[in-house]
Short mmCIF file of C-alpha atoms in Angstrom, two decimals:
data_model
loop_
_atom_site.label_atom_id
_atom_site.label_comp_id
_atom_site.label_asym_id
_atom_site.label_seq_id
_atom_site.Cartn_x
_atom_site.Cartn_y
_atom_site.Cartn_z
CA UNK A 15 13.83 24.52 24.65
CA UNK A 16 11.26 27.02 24.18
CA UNK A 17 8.24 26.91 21.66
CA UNK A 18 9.82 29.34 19.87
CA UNK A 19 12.89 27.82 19.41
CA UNK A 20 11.23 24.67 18.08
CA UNK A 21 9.15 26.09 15.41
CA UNK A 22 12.16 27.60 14.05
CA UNK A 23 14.10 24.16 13.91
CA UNK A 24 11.20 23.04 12.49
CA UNK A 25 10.57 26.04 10.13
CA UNK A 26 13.14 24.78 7.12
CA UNK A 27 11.08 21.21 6.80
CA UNK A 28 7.91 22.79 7.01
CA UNK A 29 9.16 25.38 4.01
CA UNK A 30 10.25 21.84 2.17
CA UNK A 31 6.66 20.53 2.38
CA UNK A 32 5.38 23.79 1.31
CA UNK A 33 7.33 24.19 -1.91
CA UNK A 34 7.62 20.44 -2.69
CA UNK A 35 3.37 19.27 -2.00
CA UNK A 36 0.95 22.25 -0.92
CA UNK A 37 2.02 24.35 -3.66
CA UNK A 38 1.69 21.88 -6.32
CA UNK A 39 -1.05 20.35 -5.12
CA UNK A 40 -3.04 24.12 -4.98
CA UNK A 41 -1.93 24.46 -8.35
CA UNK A 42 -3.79 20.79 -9.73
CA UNK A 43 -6.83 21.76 -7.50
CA UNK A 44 -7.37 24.97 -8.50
CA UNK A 45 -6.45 23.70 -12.37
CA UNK A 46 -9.43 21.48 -11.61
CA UNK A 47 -12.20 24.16 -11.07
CA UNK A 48 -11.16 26.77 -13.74
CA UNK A 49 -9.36 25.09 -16.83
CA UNK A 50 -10.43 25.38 -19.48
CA UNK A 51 -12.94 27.10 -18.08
CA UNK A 52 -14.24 28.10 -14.29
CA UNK A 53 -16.44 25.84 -13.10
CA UNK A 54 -17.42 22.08 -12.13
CA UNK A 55 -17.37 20.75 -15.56
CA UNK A 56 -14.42 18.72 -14.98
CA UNK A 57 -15.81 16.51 -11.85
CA UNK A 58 -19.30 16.43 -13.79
CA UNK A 59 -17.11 14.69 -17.00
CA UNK A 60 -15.95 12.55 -14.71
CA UNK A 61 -19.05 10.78 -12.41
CA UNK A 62 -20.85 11.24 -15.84
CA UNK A 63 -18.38 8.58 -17.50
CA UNK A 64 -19.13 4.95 -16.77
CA UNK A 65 -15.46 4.40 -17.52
CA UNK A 66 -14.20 7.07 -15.24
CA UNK A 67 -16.81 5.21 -12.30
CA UNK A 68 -15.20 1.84 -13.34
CA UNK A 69 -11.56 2.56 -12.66
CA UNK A 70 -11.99 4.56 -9.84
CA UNK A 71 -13.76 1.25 -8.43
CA UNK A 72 -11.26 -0.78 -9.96
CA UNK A 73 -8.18 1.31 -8.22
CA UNK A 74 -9.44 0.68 -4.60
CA UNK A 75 -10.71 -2.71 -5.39
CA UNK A 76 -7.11 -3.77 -6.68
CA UNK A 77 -5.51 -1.87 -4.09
CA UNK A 78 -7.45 -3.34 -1.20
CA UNK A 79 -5.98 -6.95 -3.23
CA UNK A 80 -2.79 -5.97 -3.09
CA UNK A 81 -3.18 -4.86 0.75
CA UNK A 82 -4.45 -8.35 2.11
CA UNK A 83 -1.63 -10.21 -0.33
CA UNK A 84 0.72 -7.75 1.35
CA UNK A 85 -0.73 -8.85 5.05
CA UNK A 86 -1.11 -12.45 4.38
CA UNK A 87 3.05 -12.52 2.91
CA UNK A 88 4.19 -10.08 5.35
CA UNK A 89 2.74 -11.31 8.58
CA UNK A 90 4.87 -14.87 9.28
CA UNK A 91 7.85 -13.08 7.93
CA UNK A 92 7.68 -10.27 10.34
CA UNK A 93 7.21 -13.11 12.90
CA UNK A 94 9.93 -15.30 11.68
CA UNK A 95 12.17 -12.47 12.22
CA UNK A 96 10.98 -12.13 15.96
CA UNK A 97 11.98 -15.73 16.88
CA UNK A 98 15.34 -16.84 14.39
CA UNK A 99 18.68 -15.72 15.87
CA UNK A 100 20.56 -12.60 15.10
CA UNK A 101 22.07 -13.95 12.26
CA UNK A 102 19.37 -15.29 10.53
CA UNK A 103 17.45 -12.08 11.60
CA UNK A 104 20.52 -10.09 10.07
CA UNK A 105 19.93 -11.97 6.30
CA UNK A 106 15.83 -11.40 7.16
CA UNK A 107 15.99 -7.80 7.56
CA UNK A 108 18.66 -7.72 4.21
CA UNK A 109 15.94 -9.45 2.28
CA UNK A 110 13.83 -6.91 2.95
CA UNK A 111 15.86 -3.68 2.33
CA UNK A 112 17.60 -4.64 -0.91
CA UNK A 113 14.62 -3.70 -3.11
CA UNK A 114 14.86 -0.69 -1.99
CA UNK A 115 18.27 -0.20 -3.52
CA UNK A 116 16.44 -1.62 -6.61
CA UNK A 117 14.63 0.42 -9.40
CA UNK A 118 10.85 0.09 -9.37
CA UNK A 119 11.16 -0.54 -13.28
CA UNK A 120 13.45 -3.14 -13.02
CA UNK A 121 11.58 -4.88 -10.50
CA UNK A 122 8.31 -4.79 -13.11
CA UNK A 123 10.39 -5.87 -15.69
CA UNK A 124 11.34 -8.86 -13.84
CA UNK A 125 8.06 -9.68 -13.56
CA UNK A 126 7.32 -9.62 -17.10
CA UNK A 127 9.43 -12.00 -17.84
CA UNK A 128 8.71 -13.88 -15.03
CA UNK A 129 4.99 -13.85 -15.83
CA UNK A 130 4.75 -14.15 -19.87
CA UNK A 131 3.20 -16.76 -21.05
CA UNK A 132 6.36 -18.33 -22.40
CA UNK A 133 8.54 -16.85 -19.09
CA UNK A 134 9.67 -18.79 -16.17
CA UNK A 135 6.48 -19.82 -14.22
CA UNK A 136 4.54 -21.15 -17.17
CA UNK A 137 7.77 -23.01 -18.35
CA UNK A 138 7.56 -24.53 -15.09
CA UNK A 139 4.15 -25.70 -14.85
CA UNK A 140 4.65 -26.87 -18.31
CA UNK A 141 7.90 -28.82 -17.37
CA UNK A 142 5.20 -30.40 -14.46
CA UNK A 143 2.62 -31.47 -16.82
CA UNK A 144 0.69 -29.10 -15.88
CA UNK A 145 -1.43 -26.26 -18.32
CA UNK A 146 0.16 -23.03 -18.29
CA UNK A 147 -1.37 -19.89 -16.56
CA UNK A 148 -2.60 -16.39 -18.03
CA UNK A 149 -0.48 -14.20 -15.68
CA UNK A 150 0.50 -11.55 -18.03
CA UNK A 151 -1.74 -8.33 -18.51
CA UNK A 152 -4.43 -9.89 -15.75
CA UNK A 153 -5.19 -8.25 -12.97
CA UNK A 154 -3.82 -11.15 -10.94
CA UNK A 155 -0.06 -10.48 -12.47
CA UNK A 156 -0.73 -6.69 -11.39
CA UNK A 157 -1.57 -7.55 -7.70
CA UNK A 158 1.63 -10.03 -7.53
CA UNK A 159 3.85 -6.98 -8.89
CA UNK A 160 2.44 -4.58 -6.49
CA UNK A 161 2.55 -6.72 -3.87
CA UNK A 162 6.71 -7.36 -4.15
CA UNK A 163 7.37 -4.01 -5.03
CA UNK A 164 5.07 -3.03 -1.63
CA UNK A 165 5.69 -6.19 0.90
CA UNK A 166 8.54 -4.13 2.58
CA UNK A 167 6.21 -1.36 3.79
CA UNK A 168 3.95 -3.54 5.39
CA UNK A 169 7.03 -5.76 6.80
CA UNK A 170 8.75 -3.27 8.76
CA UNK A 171 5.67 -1.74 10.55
CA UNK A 172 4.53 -5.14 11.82
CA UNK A 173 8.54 -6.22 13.19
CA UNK A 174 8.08 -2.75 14.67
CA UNK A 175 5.67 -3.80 16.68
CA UNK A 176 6.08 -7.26 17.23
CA UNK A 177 9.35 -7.09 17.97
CA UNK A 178 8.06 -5.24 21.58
CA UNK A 179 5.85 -8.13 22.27
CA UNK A 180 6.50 -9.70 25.41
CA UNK A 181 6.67 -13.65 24.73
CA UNK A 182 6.21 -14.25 28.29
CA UNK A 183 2.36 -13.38 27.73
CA UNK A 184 2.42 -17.02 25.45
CA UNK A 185 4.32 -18.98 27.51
CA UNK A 186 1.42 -17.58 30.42
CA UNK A 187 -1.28 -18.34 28.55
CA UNK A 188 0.58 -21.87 27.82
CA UNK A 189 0.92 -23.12 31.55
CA UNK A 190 -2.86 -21.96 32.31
CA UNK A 191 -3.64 -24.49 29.83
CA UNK A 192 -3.90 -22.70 26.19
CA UNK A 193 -3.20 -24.31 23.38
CA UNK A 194 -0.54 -22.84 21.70
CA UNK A 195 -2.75 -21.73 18.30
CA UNK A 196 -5.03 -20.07 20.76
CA UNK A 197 -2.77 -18.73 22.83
CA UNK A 198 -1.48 -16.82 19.77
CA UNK A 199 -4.56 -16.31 18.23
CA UNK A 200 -6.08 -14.35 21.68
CA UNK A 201 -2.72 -12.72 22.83
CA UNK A 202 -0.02 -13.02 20.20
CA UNK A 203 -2.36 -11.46 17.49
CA UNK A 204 -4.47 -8.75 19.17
CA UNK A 205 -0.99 -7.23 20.39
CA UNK A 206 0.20 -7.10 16.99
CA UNK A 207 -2.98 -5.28 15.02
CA UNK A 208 -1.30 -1.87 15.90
CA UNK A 209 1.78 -3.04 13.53
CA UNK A 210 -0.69 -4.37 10.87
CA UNK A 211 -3.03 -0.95 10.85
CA UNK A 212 0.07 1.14 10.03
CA UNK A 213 0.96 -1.46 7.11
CA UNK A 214 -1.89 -1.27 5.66
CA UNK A 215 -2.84 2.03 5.39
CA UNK A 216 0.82 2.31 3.86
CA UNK A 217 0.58 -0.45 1.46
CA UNK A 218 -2.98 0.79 1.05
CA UNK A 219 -2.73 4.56 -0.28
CA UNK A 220 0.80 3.57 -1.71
CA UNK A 221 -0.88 1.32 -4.05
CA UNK A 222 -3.71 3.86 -4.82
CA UNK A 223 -0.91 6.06 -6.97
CA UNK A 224 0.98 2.67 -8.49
CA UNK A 225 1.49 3.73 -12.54
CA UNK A 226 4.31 1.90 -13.59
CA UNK A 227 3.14 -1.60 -12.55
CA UNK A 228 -0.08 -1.74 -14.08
CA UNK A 229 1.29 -0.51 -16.96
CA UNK A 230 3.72 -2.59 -18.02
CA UNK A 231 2.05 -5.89 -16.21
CA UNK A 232 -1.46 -5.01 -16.49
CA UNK A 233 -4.33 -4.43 -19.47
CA UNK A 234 -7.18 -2.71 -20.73
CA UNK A 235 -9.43 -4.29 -17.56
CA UNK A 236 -6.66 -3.62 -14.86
CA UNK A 237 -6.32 0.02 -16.06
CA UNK A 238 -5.97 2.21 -12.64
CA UNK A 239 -6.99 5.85 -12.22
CA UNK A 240 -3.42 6.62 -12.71
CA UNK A 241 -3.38 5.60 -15.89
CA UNK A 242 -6.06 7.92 -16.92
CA UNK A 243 -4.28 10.99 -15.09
CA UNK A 244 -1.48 10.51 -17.41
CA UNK A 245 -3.42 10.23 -20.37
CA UNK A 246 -5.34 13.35 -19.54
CA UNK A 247 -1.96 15.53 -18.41
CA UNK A 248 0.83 14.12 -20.67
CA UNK A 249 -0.86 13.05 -23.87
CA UNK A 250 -4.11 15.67 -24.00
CA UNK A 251 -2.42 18.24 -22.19
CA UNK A 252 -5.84 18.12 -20.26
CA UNK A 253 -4.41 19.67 -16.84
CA UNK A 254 -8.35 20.62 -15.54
CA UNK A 255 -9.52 17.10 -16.35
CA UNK A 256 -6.33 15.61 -14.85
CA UNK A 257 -6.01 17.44 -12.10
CA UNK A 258 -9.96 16.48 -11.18
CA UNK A 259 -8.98 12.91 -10.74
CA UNK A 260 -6.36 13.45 -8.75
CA UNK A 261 -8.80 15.54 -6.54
CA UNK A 262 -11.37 12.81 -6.89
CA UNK A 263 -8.93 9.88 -5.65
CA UNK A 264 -7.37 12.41 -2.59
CA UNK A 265 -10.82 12.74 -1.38
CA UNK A 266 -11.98 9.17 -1.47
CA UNK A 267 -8.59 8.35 -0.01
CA UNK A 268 -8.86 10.66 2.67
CA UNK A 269 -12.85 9.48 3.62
CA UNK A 270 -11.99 6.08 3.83
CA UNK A 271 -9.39 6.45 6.16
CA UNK A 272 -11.27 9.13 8.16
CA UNK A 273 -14.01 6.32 8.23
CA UNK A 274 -11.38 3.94 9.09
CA UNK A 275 -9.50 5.90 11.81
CA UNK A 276 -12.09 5.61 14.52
CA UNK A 277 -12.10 1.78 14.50
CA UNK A 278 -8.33 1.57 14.44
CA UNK A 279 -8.42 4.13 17.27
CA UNK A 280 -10.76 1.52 19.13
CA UNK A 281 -8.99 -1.64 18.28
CA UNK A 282 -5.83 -0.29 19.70
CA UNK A 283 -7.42 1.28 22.97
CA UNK A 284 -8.93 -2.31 23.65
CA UNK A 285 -5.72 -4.11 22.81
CA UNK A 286 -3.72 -1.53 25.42
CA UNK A 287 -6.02 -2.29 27.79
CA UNK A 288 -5.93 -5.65 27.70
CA UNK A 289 -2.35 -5.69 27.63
#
């Protein structure tokens, strides 16, 4: 096959992208710069706003949360499903694909009653004796929503990856004398960051655009940049001001991982190598 005859079987997908994200994202860029009139007065509205500063702070700061909960949930059960038996690794992998099959609103609302003061947990704690728990509209209750609703996209990247690993390297290290925390630690591990880089930067920007979440789990002080994009666009019919946000959150996402890209690119060069 030609490179001719590739771009055209690539041609209709590439027309999808065009019509379905470059167009509308031209549109809410160049909205940006000339409603409602041309110029920069939208992005100076926005740095000039403490509150505008705030949640754009906030959004990476809770997102960054919700990535380490993500790694710190998702990394023994990506293991687990490396050393159970089929079976078991059959029911794993099910685990993880049915809330997929599951509305992203239903999921939240789950949560809400799961996390109200009188709901489940706090009935719990108060069955132990114990003093119930502000869960509800916290920031904490957003980060446990986002991280269920997200754990399967950091998951799957890590069994990926681990699932290649060659055990033989800890059972090596093992007979040279290794203990077997530290023959994980120095072998197991580094072989696995490549798996754990892709799952973040999923669960990362993923959780950069969450709306639905924080709204229904979160309050006033877990409001996220989405939040305020909708308010602009859907209740002000602010498109310019809207569509600057979005700008503003694109371009932070895309410097941090352009910032971030080089040290991934290291990390896995030195892990090949030692491989």
């Amino acid at each position: 096959m030609n490179l001719r005859d590739a771009g055209w079987l690539a041609a209709p997908a590439v027309l999808l992208l065009a019509a379905v994200l470059v167009y509308p994202l031209a549109i809410i860029v160049l909205r940006s710069f000339s409603e409602p009139e041309p110029g920069l007065q939208n992005y100076i509205w926005f740095f000039g706003s403490p509150v505008n500063r705030a949640v754009l702070q906030r959004t990476f700061v809770l997102s960054g949360w919700v990535t380490l909960a993500s790694l710190i949930c998702a990394y023994p059960y990506a293991y687990a499903m490396t050393v159970v038996g089929k079976n078991l690794r059959l029911i794993l992998i099910l685990c993880v694909l049915v809330p997929f099959w599951l509305s992203g609103v239903v999921r939240t609302l789950a949560w809400v009653i799961l996390l109200q003061d009188s709901g489940v947990i706090n009935s719990i704690l108060r069955g132990l004796g114990l003093s119930p728990v502000k869960l509800i509209r916290t920031q904490l209750g957003v980060v446990i929503g986002m991280t269920q609703v997200l754990l399967p996209f950091m998951i799957l990247p890590i069994y990926s990856v681990m699932k290649g690993i060659d055990t033989r390297l800890l059972q090596a290290a093992r007979s040279l004398g290794a203990k077997p925390w530290r023959a994980f630690l120095q072998i197991y591990v580094p072989l696995s960051l490549p798996g754990v880089y892709a799952g973040a930067i999923i669960v990362f920007i993923l959780s950069l655009g969450f709306y639905i979440t924080p709204a229904l789990l979160g309050g006033p002080r877990s409001t996220m940049l989405s939040s305020l994009v909708q308010n602009q666009v859907l209740s002000l019919l602010n498109w310019g001001r809207g569509g600057a946000m979005g700008v503003v959150l694109l371009v932070a996402t895309f410097i941090l991982l352009a910032i971030a890209a080089p040290l991934m690119r290291q990390k896995h060069t030195q892990t090949r190598r030692e491989k």
